[in-house]
Amino acid sequence: EVQLVQSGAEVKKPGESLKISCEGSGYTFTNYWIVWVRQMPGKGLEWMGSIYPGDSDTRYSPSFQGQVTISADKSISTAHLQWSSLKASDTAIYYCARHAGSSSVDYWGQGTLVSVSS
Amino acid sequence: DIVMTQSPDSLAVSLGERAAINCKSSQSVLYSSNNKNYLAWYQQKPGQPPKLLIHWASTRESGVPDRFSGSGSGTDFTLTISSLQAEDVAVYYCQQYFSTPLLTFGPGTKVDIK
């Protein structure tokens, strides 16, 4: 069974750093892109970027380039999304999902709620 | 970049009635070499991650009720719920994967019961 399990909710202060994770199982982790999607409170889905764990090819949405870093450790089938300095506007649910490059995004993680407040 | 738009923003339909959501892409998502439209539809219920309903514009994912159907080609697409059920209350998003790995979602359409 394909599963993407994300790390737990985080409460942070502005300026702090953060790294959240997404562990894939039930499939060959290196053969699919992992995408990260932001959902701000009461808003829609925004594609942030994707990584191909097989060769670490990483692409970012222009809206998120330079704001976050996406990485993957294929030895533990885990992808990461990190911030070096959080802002209150980073408060959102962040989803990871699996994407076969030749098809649609199919499996999603449960989401990680990140709350940033002073 | 391919921009996705959806209409309406929200709609309320009586139980058992038909609901239709439109999605438009700023450029064609039809790949001529395989004649496939790189367009998916997702359903998101409150407090849950999105769920894939339809890919290739009209192919239902396994387990998705047949009251959900997708149609369209090129730049104009429609998701139709033929007979709305209470459990279909959700936000529906279209997404293009033509420019894979760069992806774009539509803004979403909220479906409620009238």
mmCIF file of C-alpha atoms in Angstrom:
data_model
loop_
_atom_site.group_PDB
_atom_site.id
_atom_site.type_symbol
_atom_site.label_atom_id
_atom_site.label_comp_id
_atom_site.label_asym_id
_atom_site.label_seq_id
_atom_site.Cartn_x
_atom_site.Cartn_y
_atom_site.Cartn_z
ATOM 1 C CA GLU A 1 0.000 0.000 0.000
ATOM 2 C CA VAL A 2 1.386 3.373 -1.028
ATOM 3 C CA GLN A 3 1.697 5.749 1.916
ATOM 4 C CA LEU A 4 3.145 9.191 2.461
ATOM 5 C CA VAL A 5 3.491 9.999 6.146
ATOM 6 C CA GLN A 6 4.316 13.549 7.138
ATOM 7 C CA SER A 7 5.842 14.905 10.318
ATOM 8 C CA GLY A 8 3.666 16.460 12.984
ATOM 9 C CA ALA A 9 2.306 19.950 13.496
ATOM 10 C CA GLU A 10 4.739 22.727 14.328
ATOM 11 C CA VAL A 11 4.371 25.970 16.262
ATOM 12 C CA LYS A 12 7.164 28.440 15.591
ATOM 13 C CA LYS A 13 8.102 32.081 16.028
ATOM 14 C CA PRO A 14 8.973 34.450 13.183
ATOM 15 C CA GLY A 15 12.641 34.206 12.245
ATOM 16 C CA GLU A 16 13.000 30.588 13.372
ATOM 17 C CA SER A 17 14.062 27.802 11.041
ATOM 18 C CA LEU A 18 12.063 24.655 10.306
ATOM 19 C CA LYS A 19 12.378 21.396 8.403
ATOM 20 C CA ILE A 20 9.349 19.137 7.860
ATOM 21 C CA SER A 21 9.420 15.666 6.398
ATOM 22 C CA CYS A 22 7.494 13.248 4.218
ATOM 23 C CA GLU A 23 8.300 9.529 4.273
ATOM 24 C CA GLY A 24 7.197 7.360 1.385
ATOM 25 C CA SER A 25 6.514 3.637 1.576
ATOM 26 C CA GLY A 26 4.874 0.910 -0.480
ATOM 27 C CA TYR A 27 6.531 1.958 -3.736
ATOM 28 C CA THR A 28 9.962 2.639 -5.223
ATOM 29 C CA PHE A 29 10.702 6.071 -3.762
ATOM 30 C CA THR A 30 13.316 6.966 -6.354
ATOM 31 C CA ASN A 31 10.961 6.473 -9.313
ATOM 32 C CA TYR A 32 8.448 9.217 -8.524
ATOM 33 C CA TRP A 33 8.583 12.946 -7.961
ATOM 34 C CA ILE A 34 7.594 14.239 -4.537
ATOM 35 C CA VAL A 35 5.670 17.492 -4.772
ATOM 36 C CA TRP A 36 5.024 20.021 -2.010
ATOM 37 C CA VAL A 37 1.767 21.961 -1.926
ATOM 38 C CA ARG A 38 0.808 24.862 0.344
ATOM 39 C CA GLN A 39 -2.709 25.536 1.559
ATOM 40 C CA MET A 40 -3.091 28.752 3.512
ATOM 41 C CA PRO A 41 -6.052 28.999 5.905
ATOM 42 C CA GLY A 42 -9.300 28.921 3.936
ATOM 43 C CA LYS A 43 -7.472 29.097 0.604
ATOM 44 C CA GLY A 44 -6.669 26.894 -2.366
ATOM 45 C CA LEU A 45 -3.810 24.607 -3.325
ATOM 46 C CA GLU A 46 -0.492 26.097 -4.470
ATOM 47 C CA TRP A 47 2.284 24.027 -6.014
ATOM 48 C CA MET A 48 5.560 24.985 -4.327
ATOM 49 C CA GLY A 49 8.029 22.667 -5.992
ATOM 50 C CA SER A 50 9.023 19.094 -6.701
ATOM 51 C CA ILE A 51 11.999 16.813 -6.278
ATOM 52 C CA TYR A 52 12.926 13.602 -8.052
ATOM 53 C CA PRO A 53 14.714 11.529 -5.385
ATOM 54 C CA GLY A 54 16.386 9.333 -8.004
ATOM 55 C CA ASP A 55 18.758 12.116 -9.047
ATOM 56 C CA SER A 56 17.708 15.009 -6.740
ATOM 57 C CA ASP A 57 16.460 17.069 -9.699
ATOM 58 C CA THR A 58 14.521 19.877 -7.990
ATOM 59 C CA ARG A 59 12.142 22.427 -9.473
ATOM 60 C CA TYR A 60 10.490 25.372 -7.752
ATOM 61 C CA SER A 61 7.500 27.525 -8.471
ATOM 62 C CA PRO A 62 8.711 31.088 -9.105
ATOM 63 C CA SER A 63 6.549 32.144 -6.143
ATOM 64 C CA PHE A 64 8.573 29.946 -3.786
ATOM 65 C CA GLN A 65 12.055 30.012 -5.345
ATOM 66 C CA GLY A 66 14.490 31.291 -2.717
ATOM 67 C CA GLN A 67 11.867 31.114 0.039
ATOM 68 C CA VAL A 68 12.118 27.388 0.795
ATOM 69 C CA THR A 69 14.458 24.479 0.150
ATOM 70 C CA ILE A 70 13.307 21.054 -0.977
ATOM 71 C CA SER A 71 15.549 18.045 -0.447
ATOM 72 C CA ALA A 72 15.361 14.264 -0.301
ATOM 73 C CA ASP A 73 17.269 11.448 1.355
ATOM 74 C CA LYS A 74 16.645 8.378 -0.773
ATOM 75 C CA SER A 75 18.373 6.107 1.743
ATOM 76 C CA ILE A 76 15.441 6.620 4.110
ATOM 77 C CA SER A 77 12.762 7.356 1.459
ATOM 78 C CA THR A 78 12.124 10.785 2.928
ATOM 79 C CA ALA A 79 11.684 14.230 1.402
ATOM 80 C CA HIS A 80 12.015 17.488 3.292
ATOM 81 C CA LEU A 81 10.763 21.041 3.043
ATOM 82 C CA GLN A 82 12.672 23.651 4.976
ATOM 83 C CA TRP A 83 12.695 27.329 5.834
ATOM 84 C CA SER A 84 15.667 29.292 7.152
ATOM 85 C CA SER A 85 13.616 32.172 8.550
ATOM 86 C CA LEU A 86 9.880 31.745 8.976
ATOM 87 C CA LYS A 87 7.341 34.529 8.584
ATOM 88 C CA ALA A 88 3.806 34.744 9.922
ATOM 89 C CA SER A 89 2.625 34.422 6.322
ATOM 90 C CA ASP A 90 4.119 30.902 6.196
ATOM 91 C CA THR A 91 1.254 29.738 8.430
ATOM 92 C CA ALA A 92 -0.440 27.026 6.385
ATOM 93 C CA ILE A 93 -0.951 23.309 5.896
ATOM 94 C CA TYR A 94 1.793 21.781 3.773
ATOM 95 C CA TYR A 95 1.091 18.621 1.831
ATOM 96 C CA CYS A 96 3.501 16.294 0.133
ATOM 97 C CA ALA A 97 2.279 14.094 -2.686
ATOM 98 C CA ARG A 98 3.562 11.534 -5.174
ATOM 99 C CA HIS A 99 3.795 12.384 -8.837
ATOM 100 C CA ALA A 100 4.635 10.025 -11.665
ATOM 101 C CA GLY A 101 6.189 12.414 -14.149
ATOM 102 C CA SER A 102 4.176 10.859 -16.958
ATOM 103 C CA SER A 103 0.846 11.060 -15.106
ATOM 104 C CA SER A 104 -1.031 12.931 -12.404
ATOM 105 C CA VAL A 105 -0.359 13.463 -8.710
ATOM 106 C CA ASP A 106 -1.980 10.437 -7.120
ATOM 107 C CA TYR A 107 -1.177 9.827 -3.433
ATOM 108 C CA TRP A 108 -1.086 12.556 -0.802
ATOM 109 C CA GLY A 109 0.304 12.829 2.696
ATOM 110 C CA GLN A 110 -1.955 13.786 5.571
ATOM 111 C CA GLY A 111 -0.572 17.326 5.721
ATOM 112 C CA THR A 112 1.602 19.202 8.235
ATOM 113 C CA LEU A 113 0.178 22.281 9.920
ATOM 114 C CA VAL A 114 2.785 24.995 10.428
ATOM 115 C CA SER A 115 1.785 27.897 12.671
ATOM 116 C CA VAL A 116 4.056 30.925 12.887
ATOM 117 C CA SER A 117 3.235 33.545 15.472
ATOM 118 C CA SER A 118 5.050 35.781 17.891
ATOM 119 C CA ASP B 1 3.411 29.339 -17.093
ATOM 120 C CA ILE B 2 0.063 27.676 -17.605
ATOM 121 C CA VAL B 3 -2.657 29.460 -15.643
ATOM 122 C CA MET B 4 -5.789 27.559 -14.616
ATOM 123 C CA THR B 5 -9.146 29.220 -13.983
ATOM 124 C CA GLN B 6 -12.371 27.676 -12.700
ATOM 125 C CA SER B 7 -16.004 28.699 -12.731
ATOM 126 C CA PRO B 8 -18.117 29.177 -10.786
ATOM 127 C CA ASP B 9 -16.311 29.951 -7.525
ATOM 128 C CA SER B 10 -19.089 28.126 -5.698
ATOM 129 C CA LEU B 11 -22.406 26.480 -6.411
ATOM 130 C CA ALA B 12 -25.282 25.025 -4.435
ATOM 131 C CA VAL B 13 -27.227 22.132 -5.917
ATOM 132 C CA SER B 14 -30.195 20.147 -4.623
ATOM 133 C CA LEU B 15 -29.615 16.529 -3.665
ATOM 134 C CA GLY B 16 -29.958 14.313 -6.723
ATOM 135 C CA GLU B 17 -29.448 17.184 -9.135
ATOM 136 C CA ARG B 18 -26.549 17.744 -11.535
ATOM 137 C CA ALA B 19 -23.513 19.873 -10.727
ATOM 138 C CA ALA B 20 -21.044 21.078 -13.336
ATOM 139 C CA ILE B 21 -17.700 22.779 -12.776
ATOM 140 C CA ASN B 22 -15.686 24.385 -15.555
ATOM 141 C CA CYS B 23 -11.923 24.622 -15.837
ATOM 142 C CA LYS B 24 -9.947 26.537 -18.411
ATOM 143 C CA SER B 25 -6.213 26.501 -19.082
ATOM 144 C CA SER B 26 -4.295 29.448 -20.553
ATOM 145 C CA GLN B 27 -2.777 27.149 -23.160
ATOM 146 C CA SER B 28 -3.624 23.732 -24.491
ATOM 147 C CA VAL B 29 -2.808 20.774 -22.236
ATOM 148 C CA LEU B 30 -3.410 18.287 -25.068
ATOM 149 C CA TYR B 31 -0.220 16.447 -25.996
ATOM 150 C CA SER B 32 -0.487 15.756 -29.717
ATOM 151 C CA SER B 33 1.861 12.759 -29.769
ATOM 152 C CA ASN B 34 -0.430 10.637 -27.569
ATOM 153 C CA ASN B 35 -3.691 12.612 -27.873
ATOM 154 C CA LYS B 36 -3.982 12.861 -24.096
ATOM 155 C CA ASN B 37 -5.097 15.854 -22.063
ATOM 156 C CA TYR B 38 -2.816 16.370 -19.066
ATOM 157 C CA LEU B 39 -5.615 17.469 -16.764
ATOM 158 C CA ALA B 40 -6.716 16.073 -13.397
ATOM 159 C CA TRP B 41 -9.566 16.774 -10.975
ATOM 160 C CA TYR B 42 -9.288 16.561 -7.188
ATOM 161 C CA GLN B 43 -11.858 16.592 -4.410
ATOM 162 C CA GLN B 44 -10.994 18.053 -1.012
ATOM 163 C CA LYS B 45 -13.280 17.648 1.968
ATOM 164 C CA PRO B 46 -12.793 19.752 5.120
ATOM 165 C CA GLY B 47 -9.843 18.615 7.187
ATOM 166 C CA GLN B 48 -8.661 16.120 4.582
ATOM 167 C CA PRO B 49 -5.956 16.094 1.906
ATOM 168 C CA PRO B 50 -7.065 16.282 -1.717
ATOM 169 C CA LYS B 51 -8.196 13.082 -3.394
ATOM 170 C CA LEU B 52 -7.592 12.301 -7.055
ATOM 171 C CA LEU B 53 -10.900 11.778 -8.862
ATOM 172 C CA ILE B 54 -10.079 11.962 -12.560
ATOM 173 C CA HIS B 55 -6.915 12.037 -14.643
ATOM 174 C CA TRP B 56 -6.299 12.361 -18.370
ATOM 175 C CA ALA B 57 -9.318 14.698 -18.248
ATOM 176 C CA SER B 58 -11.863 11.876 -18.315
ATOM 177 C CA THR B 59 -10.430 8.714 -16.716
ATOM 178 C CA ARG B 60 -11.976 8.005 -13.320
ATOM 179 C CA GLU B 61 -9.604 6.816 -10.636
ATOM 180 C CA SER B 62 -10.327 3.350 -9.265
ATOM 181 C CA GLY B 63 -13.111 3.440 -6.669
ATOM 182 C CA VAL B 64 -14.520 6.819 -7.703
ATOM 183 C CA PRO B 65 -18.316 6.633 -8.142
ATOM 184 C CA ASP B 66 -19.512 6.777 -11.739
ATOM 185 C CA ARG B 67 -21.645 9.839 -10.995
ATOM 186 C CA PHE B 68 -18.374 11.758 -11.409
ATOM 187 C CA SER B 69 -17.316 12.344 -15.003
ATOM 188 C CA GLY B 70 -14.807 14.531 -16.754
ATOM 189 C CA SER B 71 -14.943 15.925 -20.262
ATOM 190 C CA GLY B 72 -13.278 18.443 -22.522
ATOM 191 C CA SER B 73 -10.087 18.823 -24.503
ATOM 192 C CA GLY B 74 -7.396 21.368 -25.250
ATOM 193 C CA THR B 75 -8.133 24.305 -22.971
ATOM 194 C CA ASP B 76 -11.715 23.748 -21.765
ATOM 195 C CA PHE B 77 -12.800 21.065 -19.346
ATOM 196 C CA THR B 78 -15.792 20.149 -17.204
ATOM 197 C CA LEU B 79 -16.283 18.018 -14.105
ATOM 198 C CA THR B 80 -19.864 16.810 -13.797
ATOM 199 C CA ILE B 81 -21.545 15.218 -10.804
ATOM 200 C CA SER B 82 -24.630 13.640 -12.334
ATOM 201 C CA SER B 83 -26.649 13.229 -9.132
ATOM 202 C CA LEU B 84 -25.293 15.139 -6.146
ATOM 203 C CA GLN B 85 -25.033 13.222 -2.890
ATOM 204 C CA ALA B 86 -24.491 14.676 0.572
ATOM 205 C CA GLU B 87 -20.981 13.208 0.712
ATOM 206 C CA ASP B 88 -20.002 15.181 -2.417
ATOM 207 C CA VAL B 89 -19.925 18.474 -0.491
ATOM 208 C CA ALA B 90 -16.326 19.557 -1.001
ATOM 209 C CA VAL B 91 -14.007 21.869 -2.887
ATOM 210 C CA TYR B 92 -13.011 20.661 -6.344
ATOM 211 C CA TYR B 93 -9.751 21.598 -8.044
ATOM 212 C CA CYS B 94 -8.506 21.072 -11.558
ATOM 213 C CA GLN B 95 -4.780 20.735 -12.186
ATOM 214 C CA GLN B 96 -2.590 20.631 -15.277
ATOM 215 C CA TYR B 97 0.432 18.367 -15.490
ATOM 216 C CA PHE B 98 1.246 19.161 -19.139
ATOM 217 C CA SER B 99 4.263 21.185 -18.027
ATOM 218 C CA THR B 100 5.451 18.426 -15.675
ATOM 219 C CA PRO B 101 7.250 18.652 -13.322
ATOM 220 C CA LEU B 102 5.872 22.204 -13.094
ATOM 221 C CA LEU B 103 2.277 21.929 -11.958
ATOM 222 C CA THR B 104 -0.613 24.358 -11.626
ATOM 223 C CA PHE B 105 -3.893 24.099 -9.746
ATOM 224 C CA GLY B 106 -7.082 25.968 -10.444
ATOM 225 C CA PRO B 107 -8.440 28.187 -7.639
ATOM 226 C CA GLY B 108 -11.109 25.686 -6.628
ATOM 227 C CA THR B 109 -14.905 25.468 -6.734
ATOM 228 C CA LYS B 110 -16.922 24.916 -3.571
ATOM 229 C CA VAL B 111 -19.943 22.628 -3.924
ATOM 230 C CA ASP B 112 -22.736 22.769 -1.343
ATOM 231 C CA ILE B 113 -26.250 21.420 -0.930
ATOM 232 C CA LYS B 114 -29.099 23.796 -1.739
#
